[in-house]
Amino acid sequence: MTQQTVKVKNSIVDDGIEAGLARLTPERIESVIQRVLNREAGARLKTYARTCVHCGLCSDACHHFVSMNRDPKLSPAGKVKRTIGVMMQKKGKVSTDFIREAAMVAYSECNLCKKCVLYCPFGIDVGYLMTLVRRICHLLGVVPRYMQDTAHSQSVHFNQMWINGDEWVDTLFWQEEEARDEVPDIRIPVDKEGADIFYSVIGPEPKFRAQLIYQAAVIFEAAGSDWTMPGSPGWDNSDLCMFSGDNEMMGRIKRAHFEAAAKLRVKKIVMGECGHAFRSVYDVGNRWLGFKMPPIPVIHAVDFYHDLVCNGKIRIAKKFAQPITLHDPCNIARGMGLYEKARELAHALCDTVVEMTPNREHNICCNAGGGIINCGPPFKDKRVEANSVKAKQLFDAKAMGAEVVIAPCHNCHGGLEDIIHHYGVEMELKFFGDIIYEVMEKPE
Amino acid sequence: MTLQTLYAIIAGPLAVLAITGFVLGCVYRIVMAVRQTASDRMVIEYFHPRYALRSIFRWLTPYATVNMRRHPIMTLVTFIFHLGMVVMPFFIFAHMLMVYEAFGLSWPTLPDVFVEWMSWAVLLALVFFLGRRLILPEVRYLTTPSDYLILFMVALPFFTGIWAYKGWWAAEWVTLLHMLSGEVLLVAIPFTRLGHMVLFFMTRGYMGSEFGGIRHARDW
């Protein structure tokens, strides 16, 4: 099986990466690497490189390493050694073949999930180091094609799904109309100035899962929230440029998002159930723009729903009967410590909650995040095979009776869906929004 | 050159040089790391003393983190090794005596027998680390020749220390080697991976700050 897996891994040819490599010259590679190593990176890169004692204790943190037969090349430190370690050693004098390998490692073998930080005695942040490798690859124009396409969409439309302005507002109206069959007076307020809540979602919601917007509207209505969604660009809080290494574009996307909220003079931004979007708004994009903390308070859906459900702002008619298990997305667990609130919420909504182990901040990643799922079909087999350990965790939860997995993150949904299908786990996947919508007392 | 002259040099100017080199080297490391934040401002902006200390203490407490509990033997060996290497040398009678003779300062020391056993434990720990490097694929993959050299450099003062204490063959000369290897090790700390002795506090402190202050999550 290992032999076969390795074969699949090595046979990946990505058009975007290859096209970028064809344009490279040794001088360009060297100058870009030097620029990033010496001017963009600083204390962390140099201190991490100097501090790592090659103890290998980070290895067990990584689902790639554990799933792929404990391949030493896939340990967090192993990935550093294969990429930025060599770049530093050779001062940027590396070949195009090396860049191909580095891009493969950074874009498809690390989810930037930062679990290894919790295993390294020194707290070395390999996710950050892989972000630097991605930055170099982006500046060299060596980015997986599907991911770059998404980044292009964000450059053109400020959303990741090539959705035109009218299509967005149309979708909101369409969902409002649908929801009115159920709740006759419901509104999806667009561009309402002075509302309390600015609700933002990721591009795939209007594109593929429009019912989530409908459900959110019903939840807001039931809670009596004063909310709005922007009618113009800035509505999509996602950010694939953050993952491709295009920091400049990331900054523009985040600025559009914050400005859309500021223009409507809202009190806070509530985000849908997406992990990476939260990371980009709360943790990464704001820093690039020079805000120490987001200029407008940002609240993840789990936090928001926790407040609604646990403080009785919406009432539960009948708890969800099927036993559920809870997947902790990296960006809201290690990124915001929402693991306890997620559990309280799950217990408030469901009869039976089965715990996967490890969980909370030590949970096993979905292997879709960090933009890996956005690298598209060429990487799908590798992505699923490099996370057999998650499949095992799901099987274990199933053996304990869990029938439904709640994953409050879109990337996790994508990744877990593929894992469930590939390994034949046969469990259902849901968002918290799905459950709340199902069990709540609906507004009249 | 006689034994006495050599001793005088190694215990005198060379020792002063080694200690100065160690202290200045460590200061240099810290200053450089702080200066490098010029292009990485976040490290300073998000630094939070309380959360930094929280993380540092957590990671200095045996078995207080998940990964330490996952590797119980490695954790035990690591803590014994570090105590033997960093703390114990200050409490050895012969070491204290040298300071007493030079400056008239004295303090309580550990019984020699304990020190001997501890030194053996440090050497065994080094054998354990060497074994990990040779046997565990994920550690072997990361290991570079300098890692072996460092293990040897650390082993030498302890091995020669035991030798001199036991008064085995040519103990006087081995005492000199003991002092010399200790001095080399001291200077090597800030300029090799052993620099993690000071950098630990910075990297862990920064991560503790990020996780405590921004991410509201545990980093252990």
Short mmCIF file of N, CA, C and O in Angstrom, two decimals, chain A residues 199-318:
data_model
loop_
_atom_site.label_atom_id
_atom_site.label_comp_id
_atom_site.label_asym_id
_atom_site.label_seq_id
_atom_site.Cartn_x
_atom_site.Cartn_y
_atom_site.Cartn_z
N TYR A 199 -23.27 40.36 8.54
CA TYR A 199 -23.08 38.93 8.38
C TYR A 199 -22.34 38.67 7.07
O TYR A 199 -22.80 39.07 6.00
N SER A 200 -21.18 38.02 7.18
CA SER A 200 -20.43 37.72 5.96
C SER A 200 -20.21 36.22 5.84
O SER A 200 -20.13 35.51 6.83
N VAL A 201 -20.15 35.78 4.60
CA VAL A 201 -20.01 34.34 4.33
C VAL A 201 -18.87 34.14 3.33
O VAL A 201 -18.28 35.10 2.86
N ILE A 202 -18.61 32.88 3.01
CA ILE A 202 -17.59 32.64 1.98
C ILE A 202 -18.27 32.37 0.64
O ILE A 202 -19.42 31.95 0.59
N GLY A 203 -17.53 32.63 -0.42
CA GLY A 203 -18.05 32.50 -1.79
C GLY A 203 -18.84 31.24 -2.07
O GLY A 203 -19.90 31.28 -2.71
N PRO A 204 -18.38 30.08 -1.63
CA PRO A 204 -19.11 28.84 -1.93
C PRO A 204 -20.52 28.79 -1.34
O PRO A 204 -21.34 28.00 -1.80
N GLU A 205 -20.82 29.63 -0.35
CA GLU A 205 -22.18 29.58 0.20
C GLU A 205 -23.23 29.98 -0.85
O GLU A 205 -24.13 29.19 -1.13
N PRO A 206 -23.13 31.18 -1.43
CA PRO A 206 -24.11 31.49 -2.47
C PRO A 206 -23.98 30.57 -3.70
O PRO A 206 -24.96 30.32 -4.38
N LYS A 207 -22.78 30.08 -3.95
CA LYS A 207 -22.57 29.29 -5.16
C LYS A 207 -23.15 27.88 -5.03
O LYS A 207 -23.83 27.41 -5.92
N PHE A 208 -22.82 27.21 -3.92
CA PHE A 208 -23.21 25.80 -3.80
C PHE A 208 -24.15 25.49 -2.64
O PHE A 208 -24.79 24.46 -2.62
N ARG A 209 -24.11 26.30 -1.61
CA ARG A 209 -24.88 25.96 -0.41
C ARG A 209 -25.75 27.13 0.02
O ARG A 209 -25.70 27.57 1.16
N ALA A 210 -26.53 27.63 -0.94
CA ALA A 210 -27.32 28.83 -0.67
C ALA A 210 -28.29 28.62 0.48
O ALA A 210 -28.69 29.57 1.16
N GLN A 211 -28.66 27.36 0.74
CA GLN A 211 -29.63 27.12 1.82
C GLN A 211 -29.03 27.53 3.16
O GLN A 211 -29.77 27.79 4.11
N LEU A 212 -27.70 27.60 3.26
CA LEU A 212 -27.09 28.03 4.52
C LEU A 212 -27.45 29.49 4.82
O LEU A 212 -27.59 29.87 5.99
N ILE A 213 -27.55 30.29 3.78
CA ILE A 213 -27.91 31.70 3.98
C ILE A 213 -29.37 31.79 4.43
O ILE A 213 -29.71 32.56 5.34
N TYR A 214 -30.20 30.97 3.82
CA TYR A 214 -31.61 30.86 4.21
C TYR A 214 -31.70 30.49 5.70
O TYR A 214 -32.40 31.14 6.49
N GLN A 215 -30.97 29.44 6.07
CA GLN A 215 -31.01 28.98 7.46
C GLN A 215 -30.54 30.07 8.42
O GLN A 215 -31.14 30.30 9.47
N ALA A 216 -29.46 30.75 8.03
CA ALA A 216 -28.93 31.82 8.87
C ALA A 216 -29.99 32.90 9.06
O ALA A 216 -30.18 33.42 10.16
N ALA A 217 -30.71 33.21 7.96
CA ALA A 217 -31.75 34.24 8.04
C ALA A 217 -32.82 33.84 9.04
O ALA A 217 -33.28 34.66 9.85
N VAL A 218 -33.20 32.57 9.02
CA VAL A 218 -34.23 32.10 9.95
C VAL A 218 -33.71 32.19 11.39
O VAL A 218 -34.44 32.59 12.30
N ILE A 219 -32.45 31.85 11.58
CA ILE A 219 -31.87 31.93 12.92
C ILE A 219 -31.82 33.38 13.41
O ILE A 219 -32.22 33.70 14.53
N PHE A 220 -31.37 34.29 12.53
CA PHE A 220 -31.33 35.72 12.91
C PHE A 220 -32.73 36.22 13.25
O PHE A 220 -32.93 36.95 14.20
N GLU A 221 -33.69 35.81 12.43
CA GLU A 221 -35.08 36.24 12.63
C GLU A 221 -35.60 35.76 13.99
O GLU A 221 -36.19 36.51 14.75
N ALA A 222 -35.33 34.48 14.27
CA ALA A 222 -35.82 33.91 15.53
C ALA A 222 -35.20 34.61 16.74
O ALA A 222 -35.84 34.80 17.77
N ALA A 223 -33.94 34.99 16.57
CA ALA A 223 -33.23 35.63 17.69
C ALA A 223 -33.55 37.12 17.78
O ALA A 223 -33.14 37.80 18.71
N GLY A 224 -34.27 37.63 16.78
CA GLY A 224 -34.59 39.05 16.74
C GLY A 224 -33.36 39.92 16.51
O GLY A 224 -33.29 41.05 17.00
N SER A 225 -32.40 39.41 15.76
CA SER A 225 -31.16 40.16 15.53
C SER A 225 -31.38 41.28 14.53
O SER A 225 -32.17 41.15 13.59
N ASP A 226 -30.65 42.35 14.73
CA ASP A 226 -30.63 43.46 13.77
C ASP A 226 -29.40 43.24 12.90
O ASP A 226 -28.30 43.56 13.29
N TRP A 227 -29.61 42.68 11.70
CA TRP A 227 -28.46 42.26 10.91
C TRP A 227 -28.56 42.72 9.46
O TRP A 227 -29.62 43.15 9.01
N THR A 228 -27.45 42.62 8.77
CA THR A 228 -27.45 42.99 7.34
C THR A 228 -26.34 42.25 6.60
O THR A 228 -25.41 41.75 7.22
N MET A 229 -26.51 42.18 5.29
CA MET A 229 -25.43 41.68 4.44
C MET A 229 -25.15 42.75 3.39
O MET A 229 -26.08 43.42 2.94
N PRO A 230 -23.90 42.91 3.00
CA PRO A 230 -23.57 43.96 2.03
C PRO A 230 -24.00 43.55 0.63
O PRO A 230 -23.91 42.38 0.27
N GLY A 231 -24.45 44.52 -0.16
CA GLY A 231 -24.85 44.21 -1.51
C GLY A 231 -23.71 44.30 -2.51
O GLY A 231 -23.84 43.89 -3.66
N SER A 232 -22.60 44.86 -2.08
CA SER A 232 -21.48 45.03 -3.01
C SER A 232 -20.26 44.24 -2.50
O SER A 232 -20.28 43.73 -1.38
N PRO A 233 -19.19 44.16 -3.31
CA PRO A 233 -18.02 43.37 -2.91
C PRO A 233 -17.56 43.69 -1.49
O PRO A 233 -17.65 44.83 -1.04
N GLY A 234 -17.06 42.64 -0.83
CA GLY A 234 -16.72 42.77 0.58
C GLY A 234 -17.56 41.78 1.37
O GLY A 234 -17.32 41.54 2.54
N TRP A 235 -18.53 41.16 0.68
CA TRP A 235 -19.40 40.19 1.37
C TRP A 235 -18.70 38.87 1.61
O TRP A 235 -19.05 38.13 2.53
N ASP A 236 -17.69 38.55 0.76
CA ASP A 236 -17.00 37.26 0.89
C ASP A 236 -15.83 37.43 1.85
O ASP A 236 -14.90 38.19 1.58
N ASN A 237 -15.87 36.73 2.97
CA ASN A 237 -14.79 36.88 3.95
C ASN A 237 -13.65 35.89 3.73
O ASN A 237 -12.68 35.87 4.47
N SER A 238 -13.77 35.06 2.71
CA SER A 238 -12.73 34.04 2.51
C SER A 238 -11.48 34.66 1.88
O SER A 238 -11.48 35.81 1.47
N ASP A 239 -10.43 33.88 1.83
CA ASP A 239 -9.18 34.46 1.37
C ASP A 239 -8.17 33.41 0.92
O ASP A 239 -7.37 32.92 1.70
N LEU A 240 -8.24 33.07 -0.36
CA LEU A 240 -7.28 32.09 -0.85
C LEU A 240 -5.94 32.71 -1.18
O LEU A 240 -4.93 32.02 -1.31
N CYS A 241 -5.91 34.04 -1.29
CA CYS A 241 -4.64 34.71 -1.54
C CYS A 241 -3.75 34.57 -0.31
O CYS A 241 -2.53 34.49 -0.43
N MET A 242 -4.39 34.54 0.86
CA MET A 242 -3.64 34.33 2.10
C MET A 242 -2.89 33.00 2.02
O MET A 242 -1.78 32.88 2.52
N PHE A 243 -3.50 32.02 1.37
CA PHE A 243 -2.87 30.70 1.30
C PHE A 243 -1.94 30.54 0.11
O PHE A 243 -1.05 29.70 0.12
N SER A 244 -2.18 31.32 -0.96
CA SER A 244 -1.30 31.16 -2.11
C SER A 244 0.02 31.90 -1.88
O SER A 244 1.03 31.59 -2.50
N GLY A 245 0.01 32.86 -0.97
CA GLY A 245 1.23 33.63 -0.70
C GLY A 245 1.14 35.04 -1.24
O GLY A 245 2.08 35.82 -1.19
N ASP A 246 -0.06 35.38 -1.79
CA ASP A 246 -0.25 36.71 -2.37
C ASP A 246 -0.72 37.67 -1.27
O ASP A 246 -1.90 38.01 -1.17
N ASN A 247 0.22 38.11 -0.45
CA ASN A 247 -0.13 38.94 0.69
C ASN A 247 -0.76 40.26 0.28
O ASN A 247 -1.65 40.78 0.96
N GLU A 248 -0.28 40.82 -0.84
CA GLU A 248 -0.80 42.12 -1.28
C GLU A 248 -2.29 42.02 -1.57
O GLU A 248 -3.08 42.85 -1.14
N MET A 249 -2.65 40.96 -2.31
CA MET A 249 -4.06 40.78 -2.66
C MET A 249 -4.86 40.42 -1.41
O MET A 249 -6.00 40.89 -1.26
N MET A 250 -4.26 39.64 -0.54
CA MET A 250 -4.94 39.32 0.72
C MET A 250 -5.33 40.61 1.44
O MET A 250 -6.46 40.74 1.93
N GLY A 251 -4.41 41.54 1.47
CA GLY A 251 -4.67 42.81 2.13
C GLY A 251 -5.85 43.54 1.48
O GLY A 251 -6.72 44.07 2.16
N ARG A 252 -5.90 43.53 0.14
CA ARG A 252 -7.00 44.22 -0.55
C ARG A 252 -8.35 43.57 -0.24
O ARG A 252 -9.36 44.25 -0.06
N ILE A 253 -8.34 42.23 -0.21
CA ILE A 253 -9.60 41.52 0.07
C ILE A 253 -10.08 41.84 1.47
O ILE A 253 -11.26 42.12 1.69
N LYS A 254 -9.15 41.83 2.41
CA LYS A 254 -9.55 42.09 3.80
C LYS A 254 -9.98 43.54 3.98
O LYS A 254 -10.90 43.83 4.73
N ARG A 255 -9.31 44.42 3.27
CA ARG A 255 -9.70 45.83 3.35
C ARG A 255 -11.14 46.01 2.83
O ARG A 255 -11.95 46.70 3.45
N ALA A 256 -11.44 45.33 1.70
CA ALA A 256 -12.79 45.43 1.14
C ALA A 256 -13.82 44.93 2.14
O ALA A 256 -14.90 45.53 2.29
N HIS A 257 -13.47 43.85 2.83
CA HIS A 257 -14.40 43.27 3.81
C HIS A 257 -14.63 44.23 4.97
O HIS A 257 -15.78 44.53 5.33
N PHE A 258 -13.55 44.73 5.54
CA PHE A 258 -13.69 45.66 6.67
C PHE A 258 -14.39 46.95 6.24
O PHE A 258 -15.21 47.50 6.97
N GLU A 259 -14.06 47.42 5.04
CA GLU A 259 -14.66 48.68 4.59
C GLU A 259 -16.16 48.53 4.34
O GLU A 259 -16.94 49.44 4.62
N ALA A 260 -16.54 47.36 3.82
CA ALA A 260 -17.98 47.12 3.59
C ALA A 260 -18.72 47.20 4.93
O ALA A 260 -19.81 47.77 5.01
N ALA A 261 -18.08 46.63 5.96
CA ALA A 261 -18.71 46.65 7.29
C ALA A 261 -18.70 48.06 7.86
O ALA A 261 -19.69 48.52 8.45
N ALA A 262 -17.58 48.77 7.67
CA ALA A 262 -17.46 50.12 8.23
C ALA A 262 -18.47 51.06 7.57
O ALA A 262 -19.06 51.92 8.22
N LYS A 263 -18.65 50.88 6.24
CA LYS A 263 -19.57 51.73 5.49
C LYS A 263 -20.99 51.61 6.04
O LYS A 263 -21.75 52.57 6.04
N LEU A 264 -21.33 50.41 6.49
CA LEU A 264 -22.68 50.18 7.01
C LEU A 264 -22.77 50.51 8.50
O LEU A 264 -23.81 50.32 9.12
N ARG A 265 -21.68 50.98 9.06
CA ARG A 265 -21.63 51.42 10.47
C ARG A 265 -22.19 50.35 11.42
O ARG A 265 -22.95 50.65 12.33
N VAL A 266 -21.80 49.10 11.18
CA VAL A 266 -22.28 48.00 12.03
C VAL A 266 -21.46 47.95 13.31
O VAL A 266 -20.38 48.54 13.40
N LYS A 267 -21.99 47.22 14.32
CA LYS A 267 -21.26 47.10 15.57
C LYS A 267 -20.26 45.95 15.52
O LYS A 267 -19.23 45.99 16.17
N LYS A 268 -20.63 44.88 14.81
CA LYS A 268 -19.72 43.74 14.76
C LYS A 268 -19.93 42.93 13.49
O LYS A 268 -20.97 43.03 12.84
N ILE A 269 -18.90 42.14 13.19
CA ILE A 269 -18.99 41.25 12.03
C ILE A 269 -19.22 39.84 12.57
O ILE A 269 -18.47 39.36 13.40
N VAL A 270 -20.30 39.21 12.11
CA VAL A 270 -20.50 37.80 12.44
C VAL A 270 -20.22 37.02 11.16
O VAL A 270 -20.67 37.39 10.08
N MET A 271 -19.43 35.95 11.31
CA MET A 271 -19.05 35.19 10.13
C MET A 271 -19.72 33.84 10.12
O MET A 271 -19.98 33.26 11.17
N GLY A 272 -19.96 33.33 8.92
CA GLY A 272 -20.52 31.99 8.79
C GLY A 272 -19.54 30.94 9.29
O GLY A 272 -18.45 31.27 9.78
N GLU A 273 -19.93 29.68 9.16
CA GLU A 273 -19.10 28.60 9.72
C GLU A 273 -17.94 28.27 8.78
O GLU A 273 -17.97 27.28 8.06
N CYS A 274 -16.95 29.12 8.80
CA CYS A 274 -15.75 28.87 8.00
C CYS A 274 -14.53 29.13 8.85
O CYS A 274 -14.48 30.11 9.59
N GLY A 275 -13.57 28.26 8.77
CA GLY A 275 -12.37 28.41 9.60
C GLY A 275 -11.34 29.34 9.00
O GLY A 275 -10.89 30.29 9.63
N HIS A 276 -10.99 29.08 7.74
CA HIS A 276 -9.88 29.86 7.17
C HIS A 276 -10.27 31.33 7.03
O HIS A 276 -9.43 32.22 7.15
N ALA A 277 -11.57 31.57 6.77
CA ALA A 277 -12.00 32.96 6.65
C ALA A 277 -11.81 33.68 7.98
O ALA A 277 -11.37 34.82 8.04
N PHE A 278 -12.12 32.96 9.05
CA PHE A 278 -11.92 33.54 10.38
C PHE A 278 -10.45 33.87 10.59
O PHE A 278 -10.09 34.95 11.06
N ARG A 279 -9.59 32.91 10.22
CA ARG A 279 -8.15 33.14 10.35
C ARG A 279 -7.73 34.39 9.58
O ARG A 279 -6.95 35.21 10.07
N SER A 280 -8.28 34.53 8.37
CA SER A 280 -7.84 35.65 7.53
C SER A 280 -8.32 36.99 8.09
O SER A 280 -7.63 37.99 7.98
N VAL A 281 -9.52 37.00 8.67
CA VAL A 281 -10.07 38.27 9.16
C VAL A 281 -9.54 38.61 10.55
O VAL A 281 -9.24 39.76 10.86
N TYR A 282 -9.42 37.57 11.38
CA TYR A 282 -9.09 37.80 12.79
C TYR A 282 -7.60 37.81 13.05
O TYR A 282 -7.12 38.45 13.98
N ASP A 283 -6.86 37.07 12.24
CA ASP A 283 -5.48 36.78 12.63
C ASP A 283 -4.44 37.26 11.62
O ASP A 283 -3.43 37.84 11.98
N VAL A 284 -4.71 37.07 10.34
CA VAL A 284 -3.65 37.30 9.36
C VAL A 284 -3.85 38.60 8.56
O VAL A 284 -2.98 39.46 8.54
N GLY A 285 -5.03 38.72 7.94
CA GLY A 285 -5.28 39.87 7.06
C GLY A 285 -5.21 41.19 7.80
O GLY A 285 -4.62 42.16 7.33
N ASN A 286 -5.79 41.22 9.01
CA ASN A 286 -5.77 42.45 9.79
C ASN A 286 -4.34 42.89 10.08
O ASN A 286 -4.01 44.06 10.04
N ARG A 287 -3.46 41.91 10.34
CA ARG A 287 -2.06 42.25 10.65
C ARG A 287 -1.38 42.85 9.43
O ARG A 287 -0.61 43.79 9.54
N TRP A 288 -1.67 42.28 8.27
CA TRP A 288 -1.07 42.80 7.05
C TRP A 288 -1.49 44.25 6.84
O TRP A 288 -0.73 45.09 6.39
N LEU A 289 -2.74 44.54 7.20
CA LEU A 289 -3.25 45.91 7.03
C LEU A 289 -2.79 46.85 8.14
O LEU A 289 -3.08 48.03 8.11
N GLY A 290 -2.11 46.29 9.13
CA GLY A 290 -1.59 47.14 10.19
C GLY A 290 -2.50 47.27 11.40
O GLY A 290 -2.26 48.08 12.28
N PHE A 291 -3.57 46.47 11.43
CA PHE A 291 -4.43 46.47 12.62
C PHE A 291 -3.94 45.37 13.56
O PHE A 291 -3.90 44.21 13.18
N LYS A 292 -3.64 45.75 14.79
CA LYS A 292 -3.20 44.73 15.74
C LYS A 292 -4.33 43.72 15.98
O LYS A 292 -4.12 42.52 15.97
N MET A 293 -5.51 44.26 16.19
CA MET A 293 -6.71 43.42 16.26
C MET A 293 -7.68 43.94 15.21
O MET A 293 -7.55 45.09 14.78
N PRO A 294 -8.64 43.12 14.76
CA PRO A 294 -9.55 43.59 13.71
C PRO A 294 -10.21 44.91 14.12
O PRO A 294 -10.57 45.09 15.29
N PRO A 295 -10.34 45.85 13.18
CA PRO A 295 -10.87 47.18 13.51
C PRO A 295 -12.34 47.14 13.93
O PRO A 295 -12.82 48.05 14.58
N ILE A 296 -13.04 46.08 13.51
CA ILE A 296 -14.44 45.88 13.93
C ILE A 296 -14.47 44.50 14.57
O ILE A 296 -13.90 43.57 14.00
N PRO A 297 -15.10 44.34 15.73
CA PRO A 297 -15.08 43.02 16.39
C PRO A 297 -15.59 41.92 15.45
O PRO A 297 -16.59 42.11 14.76
N VAL A 298 -14.86 40.82 15.43
CA VAL A 298 -15.19 39.71 14.54
C VAL A 298 -15.63 38.51 15.38
O VAL A 298 -14.92 38.12 16.31
N ILE A 299 -16.79 37.97 15.06
CA ILE A 299 -17.31 36.85 15.85
C ILE A 299 -17.61 35.67 14.94
O ILE A 299 -18.33 35.81 13.94
N HIS A 300 -17.02 34.54 15.26
CA HIS A 300 -17.26 33.34 14.46
C HIS A 300 -18.64 32.78 14.78
O HIS A 300 -19.15 32.93 15.89
N ALA A 301 -19.23 32.11 13.79
CA ALA A 301 -20.58 31.57 13.94
C ALA A 301 -20.73 30.74 15.22
O ALA A 301 -21.74 30.83 15.91
N VAL A 302 -19.72 29.93 15.54
CA VAL A 302 -19.83 29.06 16.72
C VAL A 302 -20.00 29.91 17.98
O VAL A 302 -20.84 29.62 18.83
N ASP A 303 -19.24 30.98 18.06
CA ASP A 303 -19.31 31.90 19.19
C ASP A 303 -20.70 32.56 19.23
O ASP A 303 -21.34 32.65 20.28
N PHE A 304 -21.14 32.98 18.06
CA PHE A 304 -22.43 33.67 17.95
C PHE A 304 -23.58 32.73 18.31
O PHE A 304 -24.45 33.07 19.12
N TYR A 305 -23.58 31.54 17.73
CA TYR A 305 -24.64 30.56 18.01
C TYR A 305 -24.62 30.15 19.49
O TYR A 305 -25.65 29.92 20.09
N HIS A 306 -23.42 30.05 20.04
CA HIS A 306 -23.30 29.70 21.45
C HIS A 306 -24.05 30.71 22.30
O HIS A 306 -24.79 30.36 23.22
N ASP A 307 -23.86 31.99 21.95
CA ASP A 307 -24.55 33.05 22.69
C ASP A 307 -26.07 32.91 22.53
O ASP A 307 -26.81 32.98 23.51
N LEU A 308 -26.52 32.67 21.29
CA LEU A 308 -27.96 32.57 21.05
C LEU A 308 -28.58 31.39 21.78
O LEU A 308 -29.61 31.53 22.44
N VAL A 309 -27.94 30.24 21.66
CA VAL A 309 -28.54 29.01 22.20
C VAL A 309 -28.35 28.92 23.71
O VAL A 309 -29.29 28.66 24.45
N CYS A 310 -27.13 29.16 24.17
CA CYS A 310 -26.85 28.95 25.60
C CYS A 310 -27.40 30.08 26.47
O CYS A 310 -27.56 29.91 27.66
N ASN A 311 -27.67 31.24 25.86
CA ASN A 311 -28.28 32.32 26.64
C ASN A 311 -29.77 32.47 26.35
O ASN A 311 -30.38 33.50 26.64
N GLY A 312 -30.33 31.45 25.74
CA GLY A 312 -31.78 31.40 25.55
C GLY A 312 -32.37 32.42 24.58
O GLY A 312 -33.55 32.73 24.65
N LYS A 313 -31.53 32.94 23.66
CA LYS A 313 -32.07 33.92 22.72
C LYS A 313 -32.87 33.23 21.61
O LYS A 313 -33.69 33.86 20.95
N ILE A 314 -32.55 31.96 21.38
CA ILE A 314 -33.47 31.16 20.54
C ILE A 314 -33.79 29.91 21.34
O ILE A 314 -32.96 29.44 22.12
N ARG A 315 -34.99 29.41 21.12
CA ARG A 315 -35.40 28.25 21.92
C ARG A 315 -35.32 26.96 21.11
O ARG A 315 -35.57 26.94 19.90
N ILE A 316 -34.97 25.89 21.79
CA ILE A 316 -34.86 24.59 21.14
C ILE A 316 -36.19 23.85 21.33
O ILE A 316 -36.64 23.66 22.46
N ALA A 317 -36.79 23.44 20.23
CA ALA A 317 -38.07 22.73 20.32
C ALA A 317 -37.84 21.29 20.77
O ALA A 317 -38.46 20.81 21.71
N LYS A 318 -36.94 20.62 20.09
CA LYS A 318 -36.64 19.24 20.45
C LYS A 318 -35.19 18.98 20.06
O LYS A 318 -34.78 19.27 18.94
#
